[in-house]
Amino acid sequence: MTEEQLRDLPRYRESPAFSEEERLVIELAAEMTGSPVNIPPELLQRLRQRFDEPQLVELAATIAWENYRARFNRVFGVRPMGFSEGAYCLLPETLREGIPE
């Protein structure tokens, strides 16, 4: 991701920094991060217009793996180790609600 994309992530839907494919992937990730997971059929239809089945499987598997890692790390209090020198990735505003600091 570019610096511009990192800054614009909370506004990915309207930011010109993201392609339509990138917006769809972020939307899928946001839906997969919810609890319970509920992927709207309309989103799946739009994804299938842009990605073939192997690509969708890879996207879903990667998103699921990152969700697993994030949740696992929360259980054990794993925190950033300072390797990014203060850089961070903002959550889209729709995901910020209900996430403890």
Coordinates of N, CA, C and O in Angstrom, one line a residue, residues 7-60:
R7 N -3.2 6.6 4.5 CA -3.9 7.8 5.0 C -5.4 7.8 4.7 O -6.2 8.2 5.5
D8 N -5.7 7.3 3.5 CA -7.1 7.3 3.0 C -7.9 6.1 3.4 O -9.1 6.0 3.0
L9 N -7.3 5.1 4.0 CA -8.0 3.9 4.3 C -9.4 4.1 5.0 O -10.3 3.4 4.7
P10 N -9.5 5.0 6.0 CA -10.8 5.2 6.6 C -11.9 5.7 5.6 O -13.0 5.5 5.9
R11 N -11.4 6.2 4.5 CA -12.4 6.7 3.5 C -12.2 6.0 2.2 O -12.3 6.6 1.1
Y12 N -11.9 4.7 2.2 CA -11.5 4.0 1.0 C -12.6 4.0 0.0 O -12.3 3.9 -1.2
R13 N -13.9 4.1 0.4 CA -15.0 4.0 -0.6 C -14.9 5.2 -1.6 O -15.3 5.1 -2.7
E14 N -14.5 6.4 -1.1 CA -14.5 7.6 -1.9 C -13.2 8.0 -2.4 O -13.0 8.9 -3.2
S15 N -12.1 7.4 -1.8 CA -10.8 7.9 -2.1 C -10.3 7.5 -3.5 O -10.5 6.3 -3.9
P16 N -9.8 8.4 -4.3 CA -9.2 8.1 -5.6 C -7.9 7.2 -5.5 O -7.4 6.8 -6.5
A17 N -7.4 7.1 -4.3 CA -6.2 6.3 -4.1 C -6.4 4.8 -4.4 O -5.4 4.1 -4.5
F18 N -7.6 4.3 -4.4 CA -7.9 2.9 -4.5 C -8.7 2.6 -5.8 O -9.5 3.4 -6.2
S19 N -8.3 1.5 -6.4 CA -9.0 1.0 -7.6 C -10.3 0.4 -7.1 O -10.5 0.1 -5.9
E20 N -11.2 0.1 -8.1 CA -12.4 -0.6 -7.8 C -12.1 -2.0 -7.2 O -12.8 -2.4 -6.2
E21 N -11.1 -2.7 -7.7 CA -10.8 -4.0 -7.1 C -10.3 -3.9 -5.7 O -10.7 -4.7 -4.8
E22 N -9.5 -2.9 -5.4 CA -9.0 -2.7 -4.0 C -10.2 -2.4 -3.1 O -10.2 -2.9 -2.0
R23 N -11.1 -1.6 -3.5 CA -12.3 -1.2 -2.7 C -13.1 -2.5 -2.4 O -13.5 -2.7 -1.3
L24 N -13.2 -3.3 -3.4 CA -14.0 -4.6 -3.2 C -13.3 -5.5 -2.2 O -13.9 -6.1 -1.3
V25 N -12.0 -5.6 -2.3 CA -11.2 -6.4 -1.3 C -11.3 -5.9 0.1 O -11.5 -6.6 1.1
I26 N -11.2 -4.6 0.2 CA -11.3 -4.0 1.6 C -12.7 -4.2 2.1 O -12.9 -4.5 3.3
E27 N -13.7 -4.1 1.3 CA -15.1 -4.3 1.7 C -15.3 -5.8 2.2 O -15.9 -6.0 3.2
L28 N -14.7 -6.7 1.4 CA -14.7 -8.1 1.8 C -14.0 -8.3 3.2 O -14.6 -9.0 4.1
A29 N -12.9 -7.7 3.3 CA -12.1 -7.8 4.6 C -12.9 -7.3 5.7 O -13.0 -7.9 6.8
A30 N -13.6 -6.1 5.5 CA -14.4 -5.5 6.6 C -15.6 -6.4 7.0 O -15.8 -6.6 8.1
E31 N -16.2 -7.0 6.0 CA -17.3 -7.9 6.2 C -16.8 -9.2 7.0 O -17.5 -9.7 7.9
M32 N -15.7 -9.7 6.6 CA -15.2 -10.9 7.2 C -14.7 -10.7 8.6 O -14.5 -11.6 9.3
T33 N -14.4 -9.5 8.9 CA -13.9 -9.1 10.3 C -15.0 -9.0 11.3 O -14.8 -9.2 12.5
G34 N -16.2 -8.8 10.8 CA -17.4 -8.7 11.7 C -17.7 -10.0 12.4 O -17.1 -11.1 12.1
S35 N -18.5 -9.9 13.4 CA -18.9 -11.1 14.2 C -20.4 -11.0 14.5 O -20.8 -10.1 15.2
P36 N -21.2 -11.8 13.9 CA -20.9 -12.9 13.0 C -20.6 -12.5 11.6 O -20.9 -11.4 11.2
V37 N -19.8 -13.3 10.9 CA -19.5 -12.9 9.5 C -20.8 -13.1 8.7 O -21.4 -14.1 8.7
N38 N -21.1 -12.0 7.9 CA -22.2 -12.1 7.0 C -21.8 -11.3 5.7 O -21.8 -10.1 5.7
I39 N -21.5 -12.1 4.7 CA -21.1 -11.5 3.4 C -22.4 -11.3 2.6 O -23.1 -12.3 2.2
P40 N -22.8 -10.1 2.3 CA -24.0 -9.8 1.5 C -23.8 -10.4 0.1 O -22.8 -10.4 -0.5
P41 N -24.9 -11.1 -0.4 CA -24.9 -11.7 -1.7 C -24.5 -10.7 -2.8 O -23.8 -11.0 -3.7
E42 N -24.9 -9.4 -2.6 CA -24.6 -8.4 -3.6 C -23.1 -8.2 -3.7 O -22.5 -8.0 -4.7
L43 N -22.4 -8.2 -2.5 CA -20.9 -8.1 -2.5 C -20.3 -9.3 -3.2 O -19.4 -9.1 -4.0
L44 N -20.8 -10.5 -2.9 CA -20.2 -11.6 -3.6 C -20.4 -11.5 -5.1 O -19.5 -11.9 -5.9
Q45 N -21.5 -11.0 -5.6 CA -21.8 -10.9 -7.0 C -20.8 -9.9 -7.6 O -20.2 -10.2 -8.7
R46 N -20.6 -8.8 -6.9 CA -19.6 -7.8 -7.4 C -18.2 -8.3 -7.4 O -17.4 -8.1 -8.4
L47 N -17.8 -9.1 -6.4 CA -16.5 -9.7 -6.4 C -16.3 -10.7 -7.5 O -15.3 -10.8 -8.2
R48 N -17.4 -11.5 -7.8 CA -17.3 -12.5 -8.9 C -17.2 -11.9 -10.3 O -16.7 -12.5 -11.2
Q49 N -17.6 -10.6 -10.4 CA -17.5 -9.9 -11.7 C -16.0 -9.5 -11.9 O -15.6 -9.3 -13.0
R50 N -15.2 -9.4 -10.8 CA -13.9 -8.9 -10.9 C -12.8 -10.0 -10.7 O -11.7 -9.8 -11.2
F51 N -13.2 -11.0 -10.0 CA -12.2 -12.1 -9.6 C -12.7 -13.4 -10.0 O -13.9 -13.7 -9.8
D52 N -11.8 -14.4 -10.4 CA -12.3 -15.7 -10.6 C -12.3 -16.5 -9.3 O -11.8 -16.0 -8.3
E53 N -12.7 -17.7 -9.3 CA -12.9 -18.5 -8.1 C -11.6 -18.7 -7.4 O -11.5 -18.5 -6.1
P54 N -10.5 -19.1 -8.1 CA -9.2 -19.3 -7.3 C -8.7 -18.0 -6.7 O -8.2 -18.0 -5.6
Q55 N -9.0 -16.9 -7.3 CA -8.6 -15.6 -6.7 C -9.4 -15.3 -5.5 O -8.9 -14.8 -4.5
L56 N -10.7 -15.6 -5.6 CA -11.6 -15.3 -4.4 C -11.2 -16.3 -3.2 O -11.2 -15.8 -2.1
V57 N -10.8 -17.5 -3.5 CA -10.4 -18.4 -2.5 C -9.1 -17.9 -1.8 O -9.0 -17.9 -0.6
E58 N -8.2 -17.4 -2.6 CA -7.0 -16.9 -2.0 C -7.2 -15.6 -1.2 O -6.7 -15.5 -0.1
L59 N -8.1 -14.7 -1.7 CA -8.4 -13.5 -0.9 C -9.1 -13.9 0.4 O -8.7 -13.4 1.4
A60 N -10.1 -14.8 0.3 CA -10.8 -15.1 1.6 C -9.8 -15.8 2.6 O -9.9 -15.6 3.8

